[in-house]
GROMACS .gro file of C-alpha atoms in nm:
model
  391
    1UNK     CA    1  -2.183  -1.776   3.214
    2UNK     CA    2  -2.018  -1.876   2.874
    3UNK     CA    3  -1.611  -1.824   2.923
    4UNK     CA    4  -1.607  -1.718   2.580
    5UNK     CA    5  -1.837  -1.462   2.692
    6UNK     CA    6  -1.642  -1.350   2.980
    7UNK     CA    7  -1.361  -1.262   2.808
    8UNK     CA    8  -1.489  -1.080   2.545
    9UNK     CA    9  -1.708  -0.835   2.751
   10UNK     CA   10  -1.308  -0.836   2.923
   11UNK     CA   11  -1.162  -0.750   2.588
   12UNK     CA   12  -1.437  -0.498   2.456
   13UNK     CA   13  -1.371  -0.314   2.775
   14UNK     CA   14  -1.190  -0.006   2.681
   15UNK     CA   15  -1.085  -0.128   2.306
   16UNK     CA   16  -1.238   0.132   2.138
   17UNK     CA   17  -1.173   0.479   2.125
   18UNK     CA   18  -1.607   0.520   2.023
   19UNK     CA   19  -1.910   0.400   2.211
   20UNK     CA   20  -2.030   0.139   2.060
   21UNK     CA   21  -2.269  -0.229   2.063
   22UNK     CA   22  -2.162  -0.556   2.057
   23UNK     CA   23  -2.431  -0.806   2.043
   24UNK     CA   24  -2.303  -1.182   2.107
   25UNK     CA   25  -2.420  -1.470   1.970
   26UNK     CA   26  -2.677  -1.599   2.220
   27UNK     CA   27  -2.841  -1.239   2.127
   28UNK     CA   28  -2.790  -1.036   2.414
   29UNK     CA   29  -2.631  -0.708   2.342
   30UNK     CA   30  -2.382  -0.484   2.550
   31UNK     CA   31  -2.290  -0.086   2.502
   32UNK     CA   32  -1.933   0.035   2.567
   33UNK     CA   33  -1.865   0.377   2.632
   34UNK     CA   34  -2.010   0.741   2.659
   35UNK     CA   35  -2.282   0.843   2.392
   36UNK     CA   36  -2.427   0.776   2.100
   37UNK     CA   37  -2.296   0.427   1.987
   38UNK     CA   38  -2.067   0.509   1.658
   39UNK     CA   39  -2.111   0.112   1.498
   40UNK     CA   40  -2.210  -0.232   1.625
   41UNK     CA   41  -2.035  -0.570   1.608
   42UNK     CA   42  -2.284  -0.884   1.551
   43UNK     CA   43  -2.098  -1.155   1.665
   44UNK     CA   44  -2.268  -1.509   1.449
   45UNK     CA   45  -2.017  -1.744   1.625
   46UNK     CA   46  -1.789  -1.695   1.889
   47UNK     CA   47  -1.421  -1.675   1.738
   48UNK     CA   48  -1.146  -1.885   1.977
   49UNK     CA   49  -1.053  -1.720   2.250
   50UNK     CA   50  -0.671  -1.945   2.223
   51UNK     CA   51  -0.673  -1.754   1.837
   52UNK     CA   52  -0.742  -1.408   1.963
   53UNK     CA   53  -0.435  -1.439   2.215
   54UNK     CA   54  -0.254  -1.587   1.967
   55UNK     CA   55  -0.283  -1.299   1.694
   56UNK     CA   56  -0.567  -1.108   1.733
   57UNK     CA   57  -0.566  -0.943   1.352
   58UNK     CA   58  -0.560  -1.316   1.249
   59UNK     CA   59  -0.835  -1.421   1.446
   60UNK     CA   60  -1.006  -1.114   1.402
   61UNK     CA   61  -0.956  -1.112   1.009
   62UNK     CA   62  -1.032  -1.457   0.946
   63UNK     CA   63  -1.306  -1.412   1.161
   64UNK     CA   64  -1.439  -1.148   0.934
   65UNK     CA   65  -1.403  -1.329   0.632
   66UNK     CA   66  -1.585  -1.638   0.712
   67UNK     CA   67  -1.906  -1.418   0.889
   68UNK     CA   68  -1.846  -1.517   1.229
   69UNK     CA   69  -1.955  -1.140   1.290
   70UNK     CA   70  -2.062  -0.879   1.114
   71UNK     CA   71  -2.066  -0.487   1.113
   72UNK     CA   72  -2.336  -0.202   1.124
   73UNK     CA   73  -2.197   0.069   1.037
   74UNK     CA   74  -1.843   0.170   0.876
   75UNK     CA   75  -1.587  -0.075   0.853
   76UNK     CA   76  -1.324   0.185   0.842
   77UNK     CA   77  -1.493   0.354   1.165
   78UNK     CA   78  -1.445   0.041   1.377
   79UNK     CA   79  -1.075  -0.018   1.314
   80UNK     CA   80  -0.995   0.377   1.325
   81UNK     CA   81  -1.144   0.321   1.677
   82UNK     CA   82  -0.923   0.067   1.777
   83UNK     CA   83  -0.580   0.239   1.627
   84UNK     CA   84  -0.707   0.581   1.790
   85UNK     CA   85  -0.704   0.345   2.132
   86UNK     CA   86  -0.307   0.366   2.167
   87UNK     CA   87  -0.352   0.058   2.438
   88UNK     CA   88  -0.528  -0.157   2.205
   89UNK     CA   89  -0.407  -0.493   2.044
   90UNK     CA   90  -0.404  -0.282   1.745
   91UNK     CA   91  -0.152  -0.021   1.831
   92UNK     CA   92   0.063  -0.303   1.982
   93UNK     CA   93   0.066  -0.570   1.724
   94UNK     CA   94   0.450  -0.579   1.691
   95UNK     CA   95   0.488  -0.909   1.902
   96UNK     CA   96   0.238  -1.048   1.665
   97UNK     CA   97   0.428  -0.944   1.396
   98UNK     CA   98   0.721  -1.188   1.541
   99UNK     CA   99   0.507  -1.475   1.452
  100UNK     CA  100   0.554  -1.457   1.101
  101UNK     CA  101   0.816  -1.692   0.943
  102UNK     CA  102   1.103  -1.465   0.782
  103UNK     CA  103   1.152  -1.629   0.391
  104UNK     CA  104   1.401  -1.453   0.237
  105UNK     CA  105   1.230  -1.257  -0.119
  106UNK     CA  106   1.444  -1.420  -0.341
  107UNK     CA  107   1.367  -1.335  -0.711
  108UNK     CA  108   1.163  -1.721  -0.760
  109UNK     CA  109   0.980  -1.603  -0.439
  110UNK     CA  110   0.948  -1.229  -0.511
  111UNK     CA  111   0.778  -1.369  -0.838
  112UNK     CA  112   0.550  -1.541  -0.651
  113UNK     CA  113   0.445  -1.292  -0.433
  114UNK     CA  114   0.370  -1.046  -0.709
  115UNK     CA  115   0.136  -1.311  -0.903
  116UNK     CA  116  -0.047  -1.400  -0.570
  117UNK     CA  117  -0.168  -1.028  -0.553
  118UNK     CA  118  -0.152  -0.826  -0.932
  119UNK     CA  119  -0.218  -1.124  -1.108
  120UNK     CA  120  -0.575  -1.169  -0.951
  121UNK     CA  121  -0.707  -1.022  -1.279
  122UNK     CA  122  -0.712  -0.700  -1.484
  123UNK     CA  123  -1.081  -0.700  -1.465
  124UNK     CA  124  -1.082  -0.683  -1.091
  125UNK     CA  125  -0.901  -0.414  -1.055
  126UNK     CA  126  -1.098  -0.229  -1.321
  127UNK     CA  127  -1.389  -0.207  -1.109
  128UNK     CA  128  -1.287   0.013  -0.807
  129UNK     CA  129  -0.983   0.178  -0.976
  130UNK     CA  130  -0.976   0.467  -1.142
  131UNK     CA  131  -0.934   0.513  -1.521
  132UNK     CA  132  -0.551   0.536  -1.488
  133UNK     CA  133  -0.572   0.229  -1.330
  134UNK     CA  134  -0.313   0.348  -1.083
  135UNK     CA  135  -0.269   0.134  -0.742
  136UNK     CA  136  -0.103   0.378  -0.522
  137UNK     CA  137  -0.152   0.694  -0.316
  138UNK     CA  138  -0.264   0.967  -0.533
  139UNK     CA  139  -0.218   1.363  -0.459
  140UNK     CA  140  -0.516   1.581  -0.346
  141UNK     CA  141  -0.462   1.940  -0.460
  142UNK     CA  142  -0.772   2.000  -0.351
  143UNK     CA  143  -1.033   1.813  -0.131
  144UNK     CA  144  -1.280   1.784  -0.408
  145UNK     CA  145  -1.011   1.631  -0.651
  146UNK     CA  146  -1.139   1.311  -0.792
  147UNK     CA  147  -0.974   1.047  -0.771
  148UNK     CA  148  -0.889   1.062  -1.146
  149UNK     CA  149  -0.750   1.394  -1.067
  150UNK     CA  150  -0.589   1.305  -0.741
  151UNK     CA  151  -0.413   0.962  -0.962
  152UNK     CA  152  -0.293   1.202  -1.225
  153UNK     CA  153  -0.180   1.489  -0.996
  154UNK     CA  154   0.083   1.213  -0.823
  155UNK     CA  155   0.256   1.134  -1.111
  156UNK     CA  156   0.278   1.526  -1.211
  157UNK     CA  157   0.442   1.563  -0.860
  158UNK     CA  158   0.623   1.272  -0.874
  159UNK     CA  159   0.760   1.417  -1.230
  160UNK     CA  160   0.849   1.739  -1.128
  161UNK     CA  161   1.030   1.614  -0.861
  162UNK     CA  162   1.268   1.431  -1.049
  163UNK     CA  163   1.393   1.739  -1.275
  164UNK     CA  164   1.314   1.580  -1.604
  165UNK     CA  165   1.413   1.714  -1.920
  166UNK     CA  166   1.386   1.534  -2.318
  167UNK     CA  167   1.581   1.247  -2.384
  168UNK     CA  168   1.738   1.137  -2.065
  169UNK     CA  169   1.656   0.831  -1.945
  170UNK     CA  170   1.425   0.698  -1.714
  171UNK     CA  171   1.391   0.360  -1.507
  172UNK     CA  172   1.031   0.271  -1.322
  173UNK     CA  173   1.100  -0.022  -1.093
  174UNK     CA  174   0.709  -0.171  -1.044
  175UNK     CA  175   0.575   0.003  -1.257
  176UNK     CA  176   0.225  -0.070  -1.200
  177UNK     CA  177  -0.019  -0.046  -1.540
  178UNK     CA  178   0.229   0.217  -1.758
  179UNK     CA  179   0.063   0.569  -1.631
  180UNK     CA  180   0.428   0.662  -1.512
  181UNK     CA  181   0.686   0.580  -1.765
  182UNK     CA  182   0.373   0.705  -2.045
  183UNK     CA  183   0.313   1.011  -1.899
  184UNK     CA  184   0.705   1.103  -1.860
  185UNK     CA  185   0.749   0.994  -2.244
  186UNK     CA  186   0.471   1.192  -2.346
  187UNK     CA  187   0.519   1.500  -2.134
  188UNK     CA  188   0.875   1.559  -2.114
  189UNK     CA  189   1.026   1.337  -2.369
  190UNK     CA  190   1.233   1.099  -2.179
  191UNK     CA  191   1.311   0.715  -2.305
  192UNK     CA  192   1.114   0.524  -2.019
  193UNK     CA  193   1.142   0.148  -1.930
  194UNK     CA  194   0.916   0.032  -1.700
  195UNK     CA  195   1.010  -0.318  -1.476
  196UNK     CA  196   0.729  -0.563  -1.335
  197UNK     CA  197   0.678  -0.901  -1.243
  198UNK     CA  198   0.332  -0.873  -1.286
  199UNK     CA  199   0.221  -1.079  -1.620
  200UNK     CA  200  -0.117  -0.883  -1.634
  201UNK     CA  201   0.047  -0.573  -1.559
  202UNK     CA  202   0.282  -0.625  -1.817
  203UNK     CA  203  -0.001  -0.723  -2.069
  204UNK     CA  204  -0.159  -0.443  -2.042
  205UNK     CA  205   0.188  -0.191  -2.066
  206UNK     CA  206   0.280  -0.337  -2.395
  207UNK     CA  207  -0.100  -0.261  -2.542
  208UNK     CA  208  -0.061   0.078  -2.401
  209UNK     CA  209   0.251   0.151  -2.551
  210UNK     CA  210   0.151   0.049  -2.881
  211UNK     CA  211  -0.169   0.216  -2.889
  212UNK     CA  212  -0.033   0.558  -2.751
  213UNK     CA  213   0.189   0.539  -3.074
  214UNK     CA  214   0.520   0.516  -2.743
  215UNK     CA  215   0.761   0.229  -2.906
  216UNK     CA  216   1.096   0.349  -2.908
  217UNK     CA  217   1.037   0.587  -2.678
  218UNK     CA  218   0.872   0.369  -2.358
  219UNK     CA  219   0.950  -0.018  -2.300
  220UNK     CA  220   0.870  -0.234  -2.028
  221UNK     CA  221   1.001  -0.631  -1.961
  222UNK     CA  222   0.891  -0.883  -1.737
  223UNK     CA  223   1.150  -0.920  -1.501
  224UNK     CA  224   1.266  -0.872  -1.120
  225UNK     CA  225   1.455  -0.533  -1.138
  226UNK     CA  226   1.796  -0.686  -0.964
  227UNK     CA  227   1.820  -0.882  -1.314
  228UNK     CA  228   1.848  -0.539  -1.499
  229UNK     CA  229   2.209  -0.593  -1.639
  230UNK     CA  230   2.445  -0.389  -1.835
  231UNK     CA  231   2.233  -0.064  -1.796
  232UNK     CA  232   2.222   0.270  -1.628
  233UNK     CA  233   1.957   0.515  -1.646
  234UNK     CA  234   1.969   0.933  -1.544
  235UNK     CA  235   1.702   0.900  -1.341
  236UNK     CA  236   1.535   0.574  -1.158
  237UNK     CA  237   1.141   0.599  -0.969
  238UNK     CA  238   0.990   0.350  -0.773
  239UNK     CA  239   0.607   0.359  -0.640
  240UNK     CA  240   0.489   0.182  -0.371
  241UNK     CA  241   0.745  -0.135  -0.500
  242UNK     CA  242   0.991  -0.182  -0.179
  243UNK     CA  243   0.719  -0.315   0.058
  244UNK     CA  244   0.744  -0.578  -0.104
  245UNK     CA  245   1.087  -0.678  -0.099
  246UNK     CA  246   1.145  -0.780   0.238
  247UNK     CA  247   1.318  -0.656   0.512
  248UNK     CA  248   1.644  -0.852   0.509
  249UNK     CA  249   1.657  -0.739   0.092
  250UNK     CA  250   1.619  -0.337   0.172
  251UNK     CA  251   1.985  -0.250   0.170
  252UNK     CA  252   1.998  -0.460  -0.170
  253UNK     CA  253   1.743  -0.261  -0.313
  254UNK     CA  254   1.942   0.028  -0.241
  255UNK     CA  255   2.291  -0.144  -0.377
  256UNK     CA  256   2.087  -0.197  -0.706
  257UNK     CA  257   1.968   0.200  -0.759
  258UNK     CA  258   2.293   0.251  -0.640
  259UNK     CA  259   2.436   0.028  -0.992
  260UNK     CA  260   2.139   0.116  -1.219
  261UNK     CA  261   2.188   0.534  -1.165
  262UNK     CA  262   2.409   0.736  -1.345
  263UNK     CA  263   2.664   0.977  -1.154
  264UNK     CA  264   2.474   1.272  -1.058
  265UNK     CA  265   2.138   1.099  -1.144
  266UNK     CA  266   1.814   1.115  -0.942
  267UNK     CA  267   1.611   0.893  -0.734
  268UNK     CA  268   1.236   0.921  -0.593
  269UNK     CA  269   1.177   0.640  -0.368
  270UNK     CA  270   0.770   0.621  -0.283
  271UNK     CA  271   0.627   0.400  -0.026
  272UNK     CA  272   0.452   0.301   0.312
  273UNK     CA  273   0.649   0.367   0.632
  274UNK     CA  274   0.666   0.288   0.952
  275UNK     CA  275   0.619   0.562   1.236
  276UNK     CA  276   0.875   0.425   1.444
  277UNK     CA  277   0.938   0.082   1.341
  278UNK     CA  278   0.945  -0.130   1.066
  279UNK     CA  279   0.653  -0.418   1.062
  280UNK     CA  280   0.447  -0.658   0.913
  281UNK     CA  281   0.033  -0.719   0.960
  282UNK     CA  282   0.004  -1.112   1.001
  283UNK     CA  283  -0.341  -1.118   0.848
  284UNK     CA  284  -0.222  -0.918   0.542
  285UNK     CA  285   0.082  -1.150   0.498
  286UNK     CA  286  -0.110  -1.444   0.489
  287UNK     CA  287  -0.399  -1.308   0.273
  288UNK     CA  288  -0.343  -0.946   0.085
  289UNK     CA  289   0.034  -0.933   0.066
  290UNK     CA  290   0.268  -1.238   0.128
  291UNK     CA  291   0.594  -1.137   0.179
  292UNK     CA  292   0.525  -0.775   0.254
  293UNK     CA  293   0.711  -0.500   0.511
  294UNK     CA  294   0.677  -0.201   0.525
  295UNK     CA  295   1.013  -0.035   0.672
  296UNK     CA  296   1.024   0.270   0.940
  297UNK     CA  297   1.153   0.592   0.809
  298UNK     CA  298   1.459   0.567   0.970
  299UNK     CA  299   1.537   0.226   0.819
  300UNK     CA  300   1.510   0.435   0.483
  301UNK     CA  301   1.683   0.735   0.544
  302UNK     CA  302   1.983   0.470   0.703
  303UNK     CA  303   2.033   0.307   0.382
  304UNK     CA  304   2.017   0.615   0.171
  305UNK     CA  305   2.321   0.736   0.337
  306UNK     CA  306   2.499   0.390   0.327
  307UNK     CA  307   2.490   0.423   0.002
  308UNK     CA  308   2.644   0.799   0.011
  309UNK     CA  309   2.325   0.917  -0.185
  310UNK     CA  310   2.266   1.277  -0.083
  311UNK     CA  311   1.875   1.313   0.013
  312UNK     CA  312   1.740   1.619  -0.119
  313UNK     CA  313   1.362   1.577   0.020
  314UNK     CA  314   1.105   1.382   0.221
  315UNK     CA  315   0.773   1.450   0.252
  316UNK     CA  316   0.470   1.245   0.412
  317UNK     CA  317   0.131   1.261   0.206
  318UNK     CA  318  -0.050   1.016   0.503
  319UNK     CA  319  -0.340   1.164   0.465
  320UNK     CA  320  -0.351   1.138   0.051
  321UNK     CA  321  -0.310   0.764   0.134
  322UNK     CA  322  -0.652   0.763   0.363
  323UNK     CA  323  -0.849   0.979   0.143
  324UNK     CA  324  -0.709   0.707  -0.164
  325UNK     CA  325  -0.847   0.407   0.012
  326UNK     CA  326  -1.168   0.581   0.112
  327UNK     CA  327  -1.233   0.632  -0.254
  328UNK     CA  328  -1.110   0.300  -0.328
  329UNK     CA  329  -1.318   0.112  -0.081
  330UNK     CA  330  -1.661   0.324  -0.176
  331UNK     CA  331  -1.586   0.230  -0.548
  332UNK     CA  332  -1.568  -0.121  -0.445
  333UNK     CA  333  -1.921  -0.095  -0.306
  334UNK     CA  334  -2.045   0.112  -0.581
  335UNK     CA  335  -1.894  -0.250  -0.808
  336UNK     CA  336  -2.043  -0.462  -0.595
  337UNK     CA  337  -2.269  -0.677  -0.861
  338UNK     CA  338  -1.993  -0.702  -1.121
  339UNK     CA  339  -1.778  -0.796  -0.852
  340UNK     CA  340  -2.002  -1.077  -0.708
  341UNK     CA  341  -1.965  -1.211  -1.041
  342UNK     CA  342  -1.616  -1.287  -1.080
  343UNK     CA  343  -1.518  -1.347  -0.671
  344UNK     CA  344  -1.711  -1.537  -0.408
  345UNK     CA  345  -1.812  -1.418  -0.035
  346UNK     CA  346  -1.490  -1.467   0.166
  347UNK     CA  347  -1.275  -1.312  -0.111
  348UNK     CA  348  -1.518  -0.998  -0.131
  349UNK     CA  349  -1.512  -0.952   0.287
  350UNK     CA  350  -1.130  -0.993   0.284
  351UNK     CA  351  -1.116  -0.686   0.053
  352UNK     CA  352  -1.382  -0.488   0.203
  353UNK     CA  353  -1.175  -0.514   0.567
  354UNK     CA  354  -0.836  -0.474   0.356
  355UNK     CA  355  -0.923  -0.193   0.187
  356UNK     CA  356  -1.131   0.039   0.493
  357UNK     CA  357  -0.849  -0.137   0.720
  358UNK     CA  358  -0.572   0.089   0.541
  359UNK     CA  359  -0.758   0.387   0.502
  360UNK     CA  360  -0.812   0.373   0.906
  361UNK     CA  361  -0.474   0.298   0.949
  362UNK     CA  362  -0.298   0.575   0.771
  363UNK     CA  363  -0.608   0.812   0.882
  364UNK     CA  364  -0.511   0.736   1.261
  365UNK     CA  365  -0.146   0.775   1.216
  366UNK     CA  366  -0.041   0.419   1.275
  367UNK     CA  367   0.107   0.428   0.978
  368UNK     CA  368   0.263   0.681   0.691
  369UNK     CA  369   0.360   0.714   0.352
  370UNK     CA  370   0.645   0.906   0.189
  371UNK     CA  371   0.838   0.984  -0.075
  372UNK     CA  372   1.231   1.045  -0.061
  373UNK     CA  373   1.414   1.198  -0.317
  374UNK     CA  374   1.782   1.130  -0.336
  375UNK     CA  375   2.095   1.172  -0.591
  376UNK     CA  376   2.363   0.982  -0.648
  377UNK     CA  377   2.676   1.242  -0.596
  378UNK     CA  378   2.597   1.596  -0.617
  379UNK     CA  379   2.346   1.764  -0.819
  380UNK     CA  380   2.353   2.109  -0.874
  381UNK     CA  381   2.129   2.127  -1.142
  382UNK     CA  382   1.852   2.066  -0.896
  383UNK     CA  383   1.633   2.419  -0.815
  384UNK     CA  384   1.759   2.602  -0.490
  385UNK     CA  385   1.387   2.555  -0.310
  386UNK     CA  386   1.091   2.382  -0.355
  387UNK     CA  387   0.937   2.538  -0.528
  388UNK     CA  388   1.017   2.369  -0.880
  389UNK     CA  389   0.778   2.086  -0.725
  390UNK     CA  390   0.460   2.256  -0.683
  391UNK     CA  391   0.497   2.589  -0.965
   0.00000   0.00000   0.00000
């Protein structure tokens, strides 16, 4: 028998938490576990079994993108199967993780990183976002919420959270396409400056501002937010930015809110965490997000208190993320012939795993999302319960 074959009907062999078929490349097919099969894996070409020991989500993810095998059935399905296996690969990629080599996100690099994935082109994104054109988690009041809705009920939460009130001043480190720092300008009154390294993002800001009649009132530059000099602000937001930093430039990130916020100012802090641990996806480094980590909770709340911020709130909206990405990755689909036109093949299977990949991965729990709201001194000003966030 084929070695390759051997040790994949080994590795298939309790990786999935689903029954399911895999049919190899010489065409015969095999069924793992009980019941009705949930998807099935076409392997075209075997993928090296040296690779998939190596780094499986690698070998695995390349694999995918170059049609060594295919899938019948959900994409998100198969990978929610493997994270809802707690022995699989996927649940224990940290020693993968290890192979990555550590650069440090310097401001050149962090630069670089930024361009490699927002710079990809305005009219990309336009297909599969929503009119916002906000890349984040959104908030689902409801089930039925749009995604629209869901997009525009985030940034009302985010708001409210922050105790806003007219003419104080408001910093948005990554601040995405403007939906933010326009909002807060138009709906409380604050003076909002946004911060990207994003060229198309930044683009698109300045039009926005102009044509929402905002100058004076909103701004945004084109800079890395540790060059933000000679300025404080009452109250400083960042959305899904800090992955990106790096995990040796975390406590920096910190030491900068720390310099940009006014005594007695406040912070919301929004991003992917870690359940136990901080990590990084090899595949995603390489391909989605070079230069990415996303940092465990308790590397957060650590670095909050080092800087004697007081954290008033945390809360975990996981499964907003999943529901997010499943809208995301069916309005992909839906933009399929518009996007054939602008990417090619391997680009447009890279995002189609990328994109069901996170939705499975927050859905299962493997990973979460929060948002941390902290002040610099104390803040009495703040409501006495929650209930300012949600009225």
């Amino acid at each position: 028998m084929d070695t390759n074959k051997i040790f994949y009907k080994t590795l298939f062999k309790g990786l999935f938490s689903d029954a399911c078929e895999i049919k190899f490349w010489d065409g015969e097919t095999e069924k793992y576990g009980q019941g009705d099969s949930k998807f099935k894996i076409i392997f075209n070409e075997p993928i090296s079994k040296a690779d998939i020991i190596r780094d499986p989500s690698m070998a695995f993810g390349e694999g995918y993108m170059e049609g060594k095998f295919d899938i019948e059935g959900s994409v998100e399905d198969v990978i929610q199967s493997l994270y809802n296996n707690k022995e699989s690969f996927m649940r224990n990629g940290e020693k993968y993780a290890k192979l990555i080599k550590i650069i440090p996100n310097s401001i050149k690099k962090s630069k670089k990183d930024i361009k490699f994935h927002y710079d990809i082109g305005n009219d990309f994104y336009k297909l599969w976002l929503d009119k916002t054109m906000t890349y984040s988690c959104g908030y689902f009041k409801s089930p039925d919420d749009t995604l629209e809705q869901a997009q525009k009920n985030k940034v009302e939460h985010i708001l409210k959270k922050l105790s806003l009130k007219k003419d104080i001043t408001l910093l948005d480190i990554g601040c995405g396409w403007g939906e933010l720092i326009t909002t807060a300008a138009k709906e409380y009154g604050v003076k909002a400056l946004g911060v990207t390294l994003s060229e198309e993002q930044f683009k698109v800001v300045k039009e926005r501002i102009k044509n929402e009649g905002l100058e004076g009132r909103v701004d945004v530059i084109l800079e890395d937010y540790r060059e933000i000099k000679n300025r404080t602000f009452d109250r400083v937001v960042s959305v899904g930015m800090i992955e990106h930093v790096g995990k040796e430039n975390i406590p920096e990130y910190f030491e900068t809110v720390n310099k940009l916020l006014n005594k007695g100012g406040i912070s919301l802090l929004h991003c992917i965490t870690g359940v136990k641990k901080g990590g990084t996806n090899t595949w995603i480094n390489n391909y989605i997000f070079p230069g990415g980590y996303v940092p465990a909770v308790r590397e957060l709340v650590d670095n909050i208190a080092e800087q004697d911020f007081y954290l008033v709130d945390a809360e975990s909206l996981r499964r907003h993320y999943g529901r997010t990405l499943e809208h995301w990755a069916v309005n992909f689909e839906n933009a399929m012939d518009e996007v054939k036109k602008i990417k090619d093949e391997p680009f447009i299977r890279m995002w189609r795993m990328y994109l069901n990949a996170c939705a499975a991965s927050f859905n299962s729990g493997n990973i979460d999302i929060h948002q941390f709201v902290f002040t610099k001194d104390i803040n009495d000003e703040i409501s006495w319960t929650r209930e300012y966030m949600y009225k």
